PDB file of C-alpha atoms in Angstrom:
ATOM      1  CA  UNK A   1     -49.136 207.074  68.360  1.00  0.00           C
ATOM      2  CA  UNK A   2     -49.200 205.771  71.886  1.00  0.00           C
ATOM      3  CA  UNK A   3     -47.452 202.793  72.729  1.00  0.00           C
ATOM      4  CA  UNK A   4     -49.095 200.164  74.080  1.00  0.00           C
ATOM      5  CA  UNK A   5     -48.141 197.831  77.012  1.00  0.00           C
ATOM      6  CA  UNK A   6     -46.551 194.366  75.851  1.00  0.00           C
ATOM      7  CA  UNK A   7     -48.503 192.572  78.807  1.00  0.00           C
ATOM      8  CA  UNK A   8     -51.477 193.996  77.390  1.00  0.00           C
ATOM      9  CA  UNK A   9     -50.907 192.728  74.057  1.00  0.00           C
ATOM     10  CA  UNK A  10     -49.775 189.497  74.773  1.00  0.00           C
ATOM     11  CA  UNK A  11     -53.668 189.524  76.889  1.00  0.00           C
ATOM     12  CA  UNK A  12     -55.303 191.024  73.593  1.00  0.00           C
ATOM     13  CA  UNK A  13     -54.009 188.000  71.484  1.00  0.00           C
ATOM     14  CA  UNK A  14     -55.040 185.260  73.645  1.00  0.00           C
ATOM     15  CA  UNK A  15     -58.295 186.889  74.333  1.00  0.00           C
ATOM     16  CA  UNK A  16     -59.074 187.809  70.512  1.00  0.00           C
ATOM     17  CA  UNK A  17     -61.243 184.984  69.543  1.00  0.00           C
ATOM     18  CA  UNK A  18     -60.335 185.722  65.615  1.00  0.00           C
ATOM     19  CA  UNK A  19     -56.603 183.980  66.375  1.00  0.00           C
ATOM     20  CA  UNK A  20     -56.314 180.361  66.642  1.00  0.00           C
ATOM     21  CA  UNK A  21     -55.534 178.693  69.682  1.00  0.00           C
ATOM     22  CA  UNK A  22     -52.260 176.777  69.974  1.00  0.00           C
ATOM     23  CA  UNK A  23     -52.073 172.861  69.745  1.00  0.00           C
ATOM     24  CA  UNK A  24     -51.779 171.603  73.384  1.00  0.00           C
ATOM     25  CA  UNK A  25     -48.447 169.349  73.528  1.00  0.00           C
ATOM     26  CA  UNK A  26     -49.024 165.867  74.227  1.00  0.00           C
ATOM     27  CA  UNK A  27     -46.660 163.588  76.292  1.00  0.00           C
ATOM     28  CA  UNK A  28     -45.399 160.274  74.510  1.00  0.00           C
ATOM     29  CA  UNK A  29     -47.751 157.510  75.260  1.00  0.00           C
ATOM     30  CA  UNK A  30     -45.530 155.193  78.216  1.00  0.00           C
ATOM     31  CA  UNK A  31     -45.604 151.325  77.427  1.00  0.00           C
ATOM     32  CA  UNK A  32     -47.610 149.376  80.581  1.00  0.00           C
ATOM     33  CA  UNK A  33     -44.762 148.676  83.080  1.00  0.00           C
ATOM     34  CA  UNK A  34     -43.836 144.758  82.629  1.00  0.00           C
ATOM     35  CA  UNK A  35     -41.526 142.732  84.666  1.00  0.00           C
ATOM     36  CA  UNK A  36     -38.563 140.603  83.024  1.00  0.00           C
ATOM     37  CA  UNK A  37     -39.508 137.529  84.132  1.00  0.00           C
ATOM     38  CA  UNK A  38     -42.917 137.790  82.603  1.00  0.00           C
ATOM     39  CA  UNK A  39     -41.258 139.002  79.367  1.00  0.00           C
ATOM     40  CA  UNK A  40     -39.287 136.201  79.210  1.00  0.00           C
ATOM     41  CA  UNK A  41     -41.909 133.570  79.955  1.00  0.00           C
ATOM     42  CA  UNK A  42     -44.135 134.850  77.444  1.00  0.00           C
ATOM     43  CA  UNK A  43     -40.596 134.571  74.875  1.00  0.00           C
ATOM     44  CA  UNK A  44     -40.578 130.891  75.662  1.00  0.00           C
ATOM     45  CA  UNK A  45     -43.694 129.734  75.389  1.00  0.00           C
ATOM     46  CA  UNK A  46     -43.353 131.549  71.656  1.00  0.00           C
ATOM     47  CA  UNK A  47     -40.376 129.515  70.871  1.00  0.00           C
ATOM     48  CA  UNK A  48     -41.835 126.578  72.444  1.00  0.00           C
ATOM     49  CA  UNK A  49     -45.028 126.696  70.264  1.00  0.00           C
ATOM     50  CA  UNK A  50     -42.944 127.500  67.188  1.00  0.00           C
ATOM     51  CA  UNK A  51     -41.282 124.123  68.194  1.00  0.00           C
ATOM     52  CA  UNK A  52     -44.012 121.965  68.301  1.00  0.00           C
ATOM     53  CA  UNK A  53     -45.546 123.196  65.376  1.00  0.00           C
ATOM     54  CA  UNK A  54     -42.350 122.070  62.893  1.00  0.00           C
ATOM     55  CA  UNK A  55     -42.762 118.315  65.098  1.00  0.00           C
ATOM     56  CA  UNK A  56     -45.707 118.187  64.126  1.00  0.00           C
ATOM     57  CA  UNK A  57     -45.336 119.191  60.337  1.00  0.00           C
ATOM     58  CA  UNK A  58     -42.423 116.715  60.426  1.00  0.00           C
ATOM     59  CA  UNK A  59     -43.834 113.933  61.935  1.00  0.00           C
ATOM     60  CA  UNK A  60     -47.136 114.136  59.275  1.00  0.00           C
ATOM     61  CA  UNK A  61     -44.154 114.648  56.341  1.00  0.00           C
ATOM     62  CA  UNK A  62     -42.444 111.833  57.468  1.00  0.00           C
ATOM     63  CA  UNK A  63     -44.260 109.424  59.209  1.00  0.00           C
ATOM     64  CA  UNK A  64     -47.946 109.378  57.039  1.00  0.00           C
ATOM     65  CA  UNK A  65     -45.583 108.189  54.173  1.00  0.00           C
ATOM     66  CA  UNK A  66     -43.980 105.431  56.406  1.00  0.00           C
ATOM     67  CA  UNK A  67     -47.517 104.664  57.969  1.00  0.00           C
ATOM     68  CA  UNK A  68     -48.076 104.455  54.606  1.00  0.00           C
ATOM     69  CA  UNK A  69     -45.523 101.959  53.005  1.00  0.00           C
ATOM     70  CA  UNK A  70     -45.856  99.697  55.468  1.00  0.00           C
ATOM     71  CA  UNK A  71     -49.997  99.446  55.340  1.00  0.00           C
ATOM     72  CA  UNK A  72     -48.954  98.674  51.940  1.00  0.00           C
ATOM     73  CA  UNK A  73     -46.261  96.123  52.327  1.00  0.00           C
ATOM     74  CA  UNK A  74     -48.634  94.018  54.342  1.00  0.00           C
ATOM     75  CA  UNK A  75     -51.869  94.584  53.645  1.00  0.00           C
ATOM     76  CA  UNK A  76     -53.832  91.586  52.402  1.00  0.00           C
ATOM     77  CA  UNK A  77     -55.573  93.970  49.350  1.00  0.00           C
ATOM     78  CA  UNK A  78     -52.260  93.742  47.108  1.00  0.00           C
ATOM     79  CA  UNK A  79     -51.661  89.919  47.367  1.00  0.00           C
ATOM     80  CA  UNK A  80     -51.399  87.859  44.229  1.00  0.00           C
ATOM     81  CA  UNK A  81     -54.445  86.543  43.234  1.00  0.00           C
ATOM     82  CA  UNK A  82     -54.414  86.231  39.775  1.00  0.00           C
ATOM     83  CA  UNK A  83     -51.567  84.889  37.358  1.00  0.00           C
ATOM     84  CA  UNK A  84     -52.062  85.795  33.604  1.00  0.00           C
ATOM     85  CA  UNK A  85     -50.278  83.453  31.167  1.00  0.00           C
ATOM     86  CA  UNK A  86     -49.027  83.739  27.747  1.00  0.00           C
ATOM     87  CA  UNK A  87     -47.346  80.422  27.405  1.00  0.00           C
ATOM     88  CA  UNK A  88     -45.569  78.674  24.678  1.00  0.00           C
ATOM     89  CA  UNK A  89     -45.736  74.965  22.366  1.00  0.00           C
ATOM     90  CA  UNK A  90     -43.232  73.225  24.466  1.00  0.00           C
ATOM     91  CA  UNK A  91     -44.141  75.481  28.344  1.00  0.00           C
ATOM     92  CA  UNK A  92     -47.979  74.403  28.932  1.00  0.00           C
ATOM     93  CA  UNK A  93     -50.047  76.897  30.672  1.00  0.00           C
ATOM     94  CA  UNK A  94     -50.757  74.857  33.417  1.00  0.00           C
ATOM     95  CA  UNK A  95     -47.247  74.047  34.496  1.00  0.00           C
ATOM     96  CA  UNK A  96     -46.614  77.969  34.670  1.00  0.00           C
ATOM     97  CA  UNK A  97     -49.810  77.881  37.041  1.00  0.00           C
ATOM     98  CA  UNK A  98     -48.217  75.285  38.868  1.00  0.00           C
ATOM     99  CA  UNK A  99     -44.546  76.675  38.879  1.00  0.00           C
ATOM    100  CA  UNK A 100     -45.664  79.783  40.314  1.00  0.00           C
ATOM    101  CA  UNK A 101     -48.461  78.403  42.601  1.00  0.00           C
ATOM    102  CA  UNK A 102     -46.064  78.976  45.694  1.00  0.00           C
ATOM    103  CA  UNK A 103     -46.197  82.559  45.069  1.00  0.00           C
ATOM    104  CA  UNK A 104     -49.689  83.158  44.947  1.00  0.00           C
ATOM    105  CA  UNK A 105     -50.620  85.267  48.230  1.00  0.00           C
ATOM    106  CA  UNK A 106     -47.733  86.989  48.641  1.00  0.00           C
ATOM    107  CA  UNK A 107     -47.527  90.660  48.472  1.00  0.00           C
ATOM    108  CA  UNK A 108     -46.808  91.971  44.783  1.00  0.00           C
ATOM    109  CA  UNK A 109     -44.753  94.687  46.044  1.00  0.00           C
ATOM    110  CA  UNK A 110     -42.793  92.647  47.884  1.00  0.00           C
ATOM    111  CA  UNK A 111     -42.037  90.278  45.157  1.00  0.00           C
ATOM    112  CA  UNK A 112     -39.068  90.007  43.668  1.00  0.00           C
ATOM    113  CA  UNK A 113     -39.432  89.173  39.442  1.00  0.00           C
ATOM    114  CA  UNK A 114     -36.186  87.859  39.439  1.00  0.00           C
ATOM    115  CA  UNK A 115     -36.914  85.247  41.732  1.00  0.00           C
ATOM    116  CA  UNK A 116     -40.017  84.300  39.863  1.00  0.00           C
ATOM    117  CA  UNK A 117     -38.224  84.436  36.323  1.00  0.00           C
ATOM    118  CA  UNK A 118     -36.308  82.079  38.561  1.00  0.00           C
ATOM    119  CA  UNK A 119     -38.118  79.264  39.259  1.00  0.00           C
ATOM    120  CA  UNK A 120     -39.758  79.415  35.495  1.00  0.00           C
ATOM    121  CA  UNK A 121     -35.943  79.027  34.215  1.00  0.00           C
ATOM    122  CA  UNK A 122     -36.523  75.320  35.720  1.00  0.00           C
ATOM    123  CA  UNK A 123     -38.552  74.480  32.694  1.00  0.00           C
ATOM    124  CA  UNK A 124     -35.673  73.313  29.995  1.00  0.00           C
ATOM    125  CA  UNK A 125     -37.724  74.851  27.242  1.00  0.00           C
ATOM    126  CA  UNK A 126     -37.837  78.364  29.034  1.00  0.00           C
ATOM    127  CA  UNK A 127     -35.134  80.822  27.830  1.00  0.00           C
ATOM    128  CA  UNK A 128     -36.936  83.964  29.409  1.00  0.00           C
ATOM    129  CA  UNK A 129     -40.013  85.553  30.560  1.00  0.00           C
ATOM    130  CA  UNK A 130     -41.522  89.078  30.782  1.00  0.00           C
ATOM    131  CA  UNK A 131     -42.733  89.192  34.063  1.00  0.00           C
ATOM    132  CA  UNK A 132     -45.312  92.956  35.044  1.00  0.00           C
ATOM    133  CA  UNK A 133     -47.002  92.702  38.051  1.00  0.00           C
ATOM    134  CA  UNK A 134     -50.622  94.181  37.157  1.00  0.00           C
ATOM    135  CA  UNK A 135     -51.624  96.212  40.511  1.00  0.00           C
ATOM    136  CA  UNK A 136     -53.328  95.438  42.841  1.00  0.00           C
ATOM    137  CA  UNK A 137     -53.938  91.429  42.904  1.00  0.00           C
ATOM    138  CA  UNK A 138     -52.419  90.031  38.838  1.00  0.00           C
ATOM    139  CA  UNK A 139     -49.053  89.131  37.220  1.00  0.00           C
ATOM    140  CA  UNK A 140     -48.458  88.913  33.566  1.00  0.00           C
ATOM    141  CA  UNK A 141     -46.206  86.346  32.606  1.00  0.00           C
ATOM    142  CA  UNK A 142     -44.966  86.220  28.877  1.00  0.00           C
ATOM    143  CA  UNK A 143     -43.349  82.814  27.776  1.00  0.00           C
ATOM    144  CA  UNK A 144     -40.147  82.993  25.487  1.00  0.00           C
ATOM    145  CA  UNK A 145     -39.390  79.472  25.011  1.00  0.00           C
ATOM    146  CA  UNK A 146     -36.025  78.509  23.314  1.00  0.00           C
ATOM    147  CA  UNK A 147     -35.846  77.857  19.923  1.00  0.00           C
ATOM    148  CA  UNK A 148     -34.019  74.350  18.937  1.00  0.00           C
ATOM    149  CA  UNK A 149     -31.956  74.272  15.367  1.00  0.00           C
ATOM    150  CA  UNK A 150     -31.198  70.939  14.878  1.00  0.00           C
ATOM    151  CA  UNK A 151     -31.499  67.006  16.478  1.00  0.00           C
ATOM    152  CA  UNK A 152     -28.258  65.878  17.897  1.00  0.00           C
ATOM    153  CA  UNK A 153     -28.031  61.768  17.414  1.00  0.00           C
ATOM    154  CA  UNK A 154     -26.467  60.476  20.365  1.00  0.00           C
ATOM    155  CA  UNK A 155     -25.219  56.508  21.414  1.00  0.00           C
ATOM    156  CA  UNK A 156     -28.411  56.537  23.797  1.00  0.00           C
ATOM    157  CA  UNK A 157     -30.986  59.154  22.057  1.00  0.00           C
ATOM    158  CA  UNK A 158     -31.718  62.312  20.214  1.00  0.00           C
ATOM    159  CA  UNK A 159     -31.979  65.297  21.613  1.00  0.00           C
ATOM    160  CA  UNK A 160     -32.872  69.078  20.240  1.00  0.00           C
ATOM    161  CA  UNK A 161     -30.146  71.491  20.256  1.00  0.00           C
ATOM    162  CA  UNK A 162     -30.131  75.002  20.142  1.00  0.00           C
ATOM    163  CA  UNK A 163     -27.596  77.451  18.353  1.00  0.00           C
ATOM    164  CA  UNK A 164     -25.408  77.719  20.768  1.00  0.00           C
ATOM    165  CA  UNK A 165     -25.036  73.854  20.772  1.00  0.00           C
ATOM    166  CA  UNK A 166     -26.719  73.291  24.292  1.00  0.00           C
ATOM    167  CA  UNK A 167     -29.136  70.259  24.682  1.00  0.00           C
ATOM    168  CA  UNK A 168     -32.619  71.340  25.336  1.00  0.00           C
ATOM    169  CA  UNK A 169     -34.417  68.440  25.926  1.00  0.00           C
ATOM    170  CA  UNK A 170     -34.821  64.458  24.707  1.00  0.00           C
ATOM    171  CA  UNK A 171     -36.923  63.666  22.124  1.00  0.00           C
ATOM    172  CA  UNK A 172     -39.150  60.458  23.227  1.00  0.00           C
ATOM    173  CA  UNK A 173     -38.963  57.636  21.272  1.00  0.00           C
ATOM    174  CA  UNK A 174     -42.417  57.844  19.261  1.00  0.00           C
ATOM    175  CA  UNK A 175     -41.320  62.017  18.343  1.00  0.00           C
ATOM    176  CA  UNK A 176     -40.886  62.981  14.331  1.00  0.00           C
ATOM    177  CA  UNK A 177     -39.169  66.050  14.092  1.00  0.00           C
ATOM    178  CA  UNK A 178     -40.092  68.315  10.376  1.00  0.00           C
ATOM    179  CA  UNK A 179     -38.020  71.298   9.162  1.00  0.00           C
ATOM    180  CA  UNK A 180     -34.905  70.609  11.519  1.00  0.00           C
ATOM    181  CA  UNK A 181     -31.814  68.979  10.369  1.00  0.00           C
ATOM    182  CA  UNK A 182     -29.712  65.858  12.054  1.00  0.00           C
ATOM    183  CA  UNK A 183     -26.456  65.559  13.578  1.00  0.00           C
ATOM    184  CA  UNK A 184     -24.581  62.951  13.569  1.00  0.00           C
ATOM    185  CA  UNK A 185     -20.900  61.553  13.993  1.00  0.00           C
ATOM    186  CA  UNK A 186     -20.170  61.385  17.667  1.00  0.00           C
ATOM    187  CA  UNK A 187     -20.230  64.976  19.017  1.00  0.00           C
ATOM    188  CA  UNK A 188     -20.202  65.625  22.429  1.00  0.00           C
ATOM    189  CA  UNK A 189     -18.715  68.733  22.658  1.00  0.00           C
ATOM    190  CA  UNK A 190     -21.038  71.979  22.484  1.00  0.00           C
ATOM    191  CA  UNK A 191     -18.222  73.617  20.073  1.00  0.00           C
ATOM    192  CA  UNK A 192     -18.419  70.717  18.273  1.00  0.00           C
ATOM    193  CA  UNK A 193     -22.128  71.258  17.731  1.00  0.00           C
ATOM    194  CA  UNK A 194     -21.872  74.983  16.814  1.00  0.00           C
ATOM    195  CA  UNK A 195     -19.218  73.971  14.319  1.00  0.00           C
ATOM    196  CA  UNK A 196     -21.892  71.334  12.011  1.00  0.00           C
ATOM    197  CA  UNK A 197     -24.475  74.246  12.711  1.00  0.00           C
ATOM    198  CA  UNK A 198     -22.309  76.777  11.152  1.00  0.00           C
ATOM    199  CA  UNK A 199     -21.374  74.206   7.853  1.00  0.00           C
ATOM    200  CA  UNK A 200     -25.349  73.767   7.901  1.00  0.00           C
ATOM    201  CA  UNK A 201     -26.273  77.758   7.742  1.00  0.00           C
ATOM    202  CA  UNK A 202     -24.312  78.248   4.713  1.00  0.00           C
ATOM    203  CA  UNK A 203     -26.064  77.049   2.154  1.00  0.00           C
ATOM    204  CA  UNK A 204     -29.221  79.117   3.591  1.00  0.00           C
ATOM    205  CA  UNK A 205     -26.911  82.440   3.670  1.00  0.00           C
ATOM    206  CA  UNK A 206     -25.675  82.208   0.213  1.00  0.00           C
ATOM    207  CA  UNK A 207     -29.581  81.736  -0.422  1.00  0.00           C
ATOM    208  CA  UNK A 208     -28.994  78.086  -2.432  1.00  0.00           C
ATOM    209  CA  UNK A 209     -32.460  76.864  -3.967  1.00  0.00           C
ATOM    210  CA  UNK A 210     -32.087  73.279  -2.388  1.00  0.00           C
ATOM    211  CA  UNK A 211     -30.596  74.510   1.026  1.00  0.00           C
ATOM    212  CA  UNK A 212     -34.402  74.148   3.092  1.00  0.00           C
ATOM    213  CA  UNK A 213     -34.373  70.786   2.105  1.00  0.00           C
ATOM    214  CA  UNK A 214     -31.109  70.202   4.532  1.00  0.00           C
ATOM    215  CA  UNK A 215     -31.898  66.762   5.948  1.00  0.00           C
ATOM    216  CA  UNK A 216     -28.518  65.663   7.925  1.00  0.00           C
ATOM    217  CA  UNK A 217     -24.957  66.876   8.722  1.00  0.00           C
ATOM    218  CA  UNK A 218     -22.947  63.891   9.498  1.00  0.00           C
ATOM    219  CA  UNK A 219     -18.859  64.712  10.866  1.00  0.00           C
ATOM    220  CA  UNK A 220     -16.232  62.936   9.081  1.00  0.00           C
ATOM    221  CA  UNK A 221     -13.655  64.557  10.838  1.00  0.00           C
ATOM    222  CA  UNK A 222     -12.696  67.985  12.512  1.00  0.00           C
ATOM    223  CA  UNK A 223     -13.315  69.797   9.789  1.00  0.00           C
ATOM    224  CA  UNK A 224     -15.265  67.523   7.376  1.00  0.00           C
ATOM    225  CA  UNK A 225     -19.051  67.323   7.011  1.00  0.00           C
ATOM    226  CA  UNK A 226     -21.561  65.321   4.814  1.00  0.00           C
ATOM    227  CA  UNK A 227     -24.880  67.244   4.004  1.00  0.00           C
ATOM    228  CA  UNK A 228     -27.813  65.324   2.698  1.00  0.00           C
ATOM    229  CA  UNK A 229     -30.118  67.399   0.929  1.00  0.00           C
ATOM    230  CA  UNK A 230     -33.867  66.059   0.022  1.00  0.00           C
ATOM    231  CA  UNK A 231     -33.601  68.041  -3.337  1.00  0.00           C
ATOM    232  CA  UNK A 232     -30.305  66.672  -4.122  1.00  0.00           C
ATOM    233  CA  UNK A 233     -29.937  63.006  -5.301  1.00  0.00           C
ATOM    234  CA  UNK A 234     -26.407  62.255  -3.511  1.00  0.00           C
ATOM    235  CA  UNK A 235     -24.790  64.061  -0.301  1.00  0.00           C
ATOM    236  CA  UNK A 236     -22.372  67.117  -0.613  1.00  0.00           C
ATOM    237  CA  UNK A 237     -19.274  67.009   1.348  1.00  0.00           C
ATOM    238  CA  UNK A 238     -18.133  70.709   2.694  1.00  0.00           C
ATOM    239  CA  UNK A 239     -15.421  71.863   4.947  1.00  0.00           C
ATOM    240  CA  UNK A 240     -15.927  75.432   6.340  1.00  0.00           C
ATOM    241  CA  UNK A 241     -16.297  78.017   3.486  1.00  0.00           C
ATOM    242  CA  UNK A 242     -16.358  75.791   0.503  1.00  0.00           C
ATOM    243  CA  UNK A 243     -19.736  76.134  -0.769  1.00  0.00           C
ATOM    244  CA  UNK A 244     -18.469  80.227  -0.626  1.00  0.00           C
ATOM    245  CA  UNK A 245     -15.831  79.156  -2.920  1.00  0.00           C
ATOM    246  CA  UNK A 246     -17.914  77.823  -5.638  1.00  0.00           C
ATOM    247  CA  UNK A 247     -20.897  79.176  -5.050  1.00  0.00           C
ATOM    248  CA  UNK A 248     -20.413  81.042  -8.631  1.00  0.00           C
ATOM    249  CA  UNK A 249     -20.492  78.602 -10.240  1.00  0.00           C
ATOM    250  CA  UNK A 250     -21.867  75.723  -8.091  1.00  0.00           C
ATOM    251  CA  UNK A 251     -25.708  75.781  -9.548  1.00  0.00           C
ATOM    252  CA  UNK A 252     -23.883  75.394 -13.528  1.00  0.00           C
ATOM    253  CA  UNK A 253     -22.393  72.335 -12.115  1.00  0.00           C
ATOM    254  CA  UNK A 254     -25.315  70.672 -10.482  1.00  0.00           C
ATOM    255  CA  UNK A 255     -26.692  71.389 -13.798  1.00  0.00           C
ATOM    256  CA  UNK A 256     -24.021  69.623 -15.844  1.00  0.00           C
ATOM    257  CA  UNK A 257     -24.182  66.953 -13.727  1.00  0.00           C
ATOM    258  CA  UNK A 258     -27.910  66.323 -13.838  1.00  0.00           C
ATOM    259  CA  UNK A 259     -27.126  66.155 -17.321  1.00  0.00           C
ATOM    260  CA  UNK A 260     -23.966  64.282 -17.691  1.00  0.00           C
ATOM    261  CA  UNK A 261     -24.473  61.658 -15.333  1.00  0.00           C
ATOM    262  CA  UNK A 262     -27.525  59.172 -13.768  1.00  0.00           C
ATOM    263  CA  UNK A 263     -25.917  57.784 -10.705  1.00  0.00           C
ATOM    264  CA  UNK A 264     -23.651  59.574  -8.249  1.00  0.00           C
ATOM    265  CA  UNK A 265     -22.340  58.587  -4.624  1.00  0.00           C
ATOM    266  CA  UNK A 266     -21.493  62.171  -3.774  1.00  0.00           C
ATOM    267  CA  UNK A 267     -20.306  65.538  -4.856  1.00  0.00           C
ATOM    268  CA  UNK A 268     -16.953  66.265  -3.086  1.00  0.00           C
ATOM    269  CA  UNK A 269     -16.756  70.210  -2.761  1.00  0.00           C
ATOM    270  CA  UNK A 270     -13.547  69.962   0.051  1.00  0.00           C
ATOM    271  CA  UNK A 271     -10.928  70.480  -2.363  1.00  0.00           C
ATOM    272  CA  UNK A 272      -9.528  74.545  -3.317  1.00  0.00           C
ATOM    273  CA  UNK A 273     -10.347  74.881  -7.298  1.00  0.00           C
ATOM    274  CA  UNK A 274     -11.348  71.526  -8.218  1.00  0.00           C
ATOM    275  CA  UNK A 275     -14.873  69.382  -7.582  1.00  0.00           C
ATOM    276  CA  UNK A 276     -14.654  65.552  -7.281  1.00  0.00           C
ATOM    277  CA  UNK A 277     -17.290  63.153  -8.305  1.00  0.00           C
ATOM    278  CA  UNK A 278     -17.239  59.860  -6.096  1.00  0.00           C
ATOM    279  CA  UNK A 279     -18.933  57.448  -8.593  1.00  0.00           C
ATOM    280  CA  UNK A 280     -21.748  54.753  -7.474  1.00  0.00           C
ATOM    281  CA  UNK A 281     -20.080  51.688  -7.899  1.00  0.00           C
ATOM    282  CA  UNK A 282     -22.289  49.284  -6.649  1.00  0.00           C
ATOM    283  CA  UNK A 283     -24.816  50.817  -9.574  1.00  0.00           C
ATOM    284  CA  UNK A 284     -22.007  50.353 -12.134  1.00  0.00           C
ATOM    285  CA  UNK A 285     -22.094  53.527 -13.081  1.00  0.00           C
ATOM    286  CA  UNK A 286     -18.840  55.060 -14.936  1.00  0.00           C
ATOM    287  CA  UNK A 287     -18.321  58.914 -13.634  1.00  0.00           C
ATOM    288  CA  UNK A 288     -14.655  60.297 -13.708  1.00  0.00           C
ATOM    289  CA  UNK A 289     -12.844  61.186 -10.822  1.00  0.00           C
ATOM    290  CA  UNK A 290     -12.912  64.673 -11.203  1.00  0.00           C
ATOM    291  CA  UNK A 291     -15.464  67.377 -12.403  1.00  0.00           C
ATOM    292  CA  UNK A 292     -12.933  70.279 -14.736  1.00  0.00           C
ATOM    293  CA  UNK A 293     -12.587  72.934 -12.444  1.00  0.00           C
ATOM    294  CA  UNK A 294     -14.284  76.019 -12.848  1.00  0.00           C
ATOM    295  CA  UNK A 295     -12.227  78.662 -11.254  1.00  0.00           C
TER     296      UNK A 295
END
């Protein structure tokens, strides 16, 4: 076997054309040649742009809101323009009209309620109002008017009162007043007032047959008080919590007495245990002192 020259193989195998041919080596491609000053000019206009774009996004964030509150706190297109009114007996509708006329024009936005429910408290028959403002030109205004419990008899005139024992208003001189009772006796104080009121509820809370029929509450004293019921044929005179006391047996009485006797003056419930009879003299009737107790 002859040996055969290693230059001639190495030329045999790159000449044989059944061999591959081996991949040519490329060089890494080089990055065009840039100067730093460029670089960096192109790095701020980047930021820069950046920049601008978030003031821009804020200002249209911010400011379209703003643009947008205050169009709306002046613009002509939510001004009051139409008042709806539930009023009451004693608040006519057109004196609501007229109460609020000064507001009419003004920007409901802008409006404060309070001030309106305000300048209806001016009415003395107002003790409230719902107030809504109905977008975008009407108010709703809802009357509560207050609610008198009895007619306080004065030295000059008559005025309602309500539970608290505040005046209202004064009655005029041709005014009947149905369903409410009469105070009399010189009160001036208001816890003077809520003191008869409170002697006038009870018969109503222990749910007495003639109690609706209350016609007057006249003070005797600090804690004395004369009722005059229509249904009753003489006055009942009550301190605090007597009719509770007898109220067991208070309607067996009234009974009896019906009964028993034609002419009364009045039925004296102020003593503990014991009811007392005041006989009609002046009708010569003859009715003892006392009534047997029925405790």
């Amino acid at each position: 076997m002859s040996a055969v020259p290693l230059s001639r193989e190495r030329d045999s195998a790159v000449a044989s054309p059944h061999r591959p041919r081996p991949a040519l080596a490329l060089e890494p491609a080089q990055a065009p040649f840039r100067r730093p000053g460029v670089v960096q000019r192109h790095r701020r206009k980047r930021r820069l742009l950046g920049a601008l774009k978030l003031f821009v996004a804020a200002v249209f964030l911010v400011g379209a809101p703003v643009a947008f509150a205050a169009w709306a706190l002046t613009t002509p297109h939510l001004a009051l323009q139409e008042l709806q009114v539930r009023a009451a007996d004693r608040v006519p509708e057109v004196w609501v009209e007229e109460a609020l006329s000064p507001f009419v024009g003004q920007n409901l936005l802008r409006m404060s309620l309070s001030t309106v429910g305000l300048q209806l408290s001016e009415h003395p028959w107002v003790a409230g109002a719902s107030i809504r403002k109905a977008l975008p030109h009407g108010l709703e205004v809802d009357i509560v008017p207050r609610q008198p419990r009895a007619v306080l008899e004065g030295s000059a005139e008559r005025s309602f009162v309500d539970s608290d024992g505040r005046v209202i208003a004064s009655l005029s001189a041709e005014e009947t007043v149905v369903g409410l009772p009469l105070l009399r006796g010189g009160l001036s104080a208001p816890e003077d007032v809520r003191r008869a009121l409170a002697v006038a509820a009870e018969p109503g809370r222990l749910g007495l047959p003639w109690a609706a029929t209350l016609q007057e509450v006249e003070v005797l004293g600090k804690e004395d008080f004369r009722l005059t019921f229509a249904a009753l044929p003489y006055p009942v005179l009550v301190r605090s919590g007597s009719l509770v006391e007898k109220e067991k047996y208070l309607e067996r009485v009234l009974l009896e007495i019906a009964s028993r006797y034609r002419h009364v003056k009045a039925l004296d419930l102020r003593f503990a245990r014991r009811i007392v009879l005041q006989p009609d003299g002046e009708r010569g009737n003859r009715v003892p002192d006392r009534f047997p107790s029925r405790g």
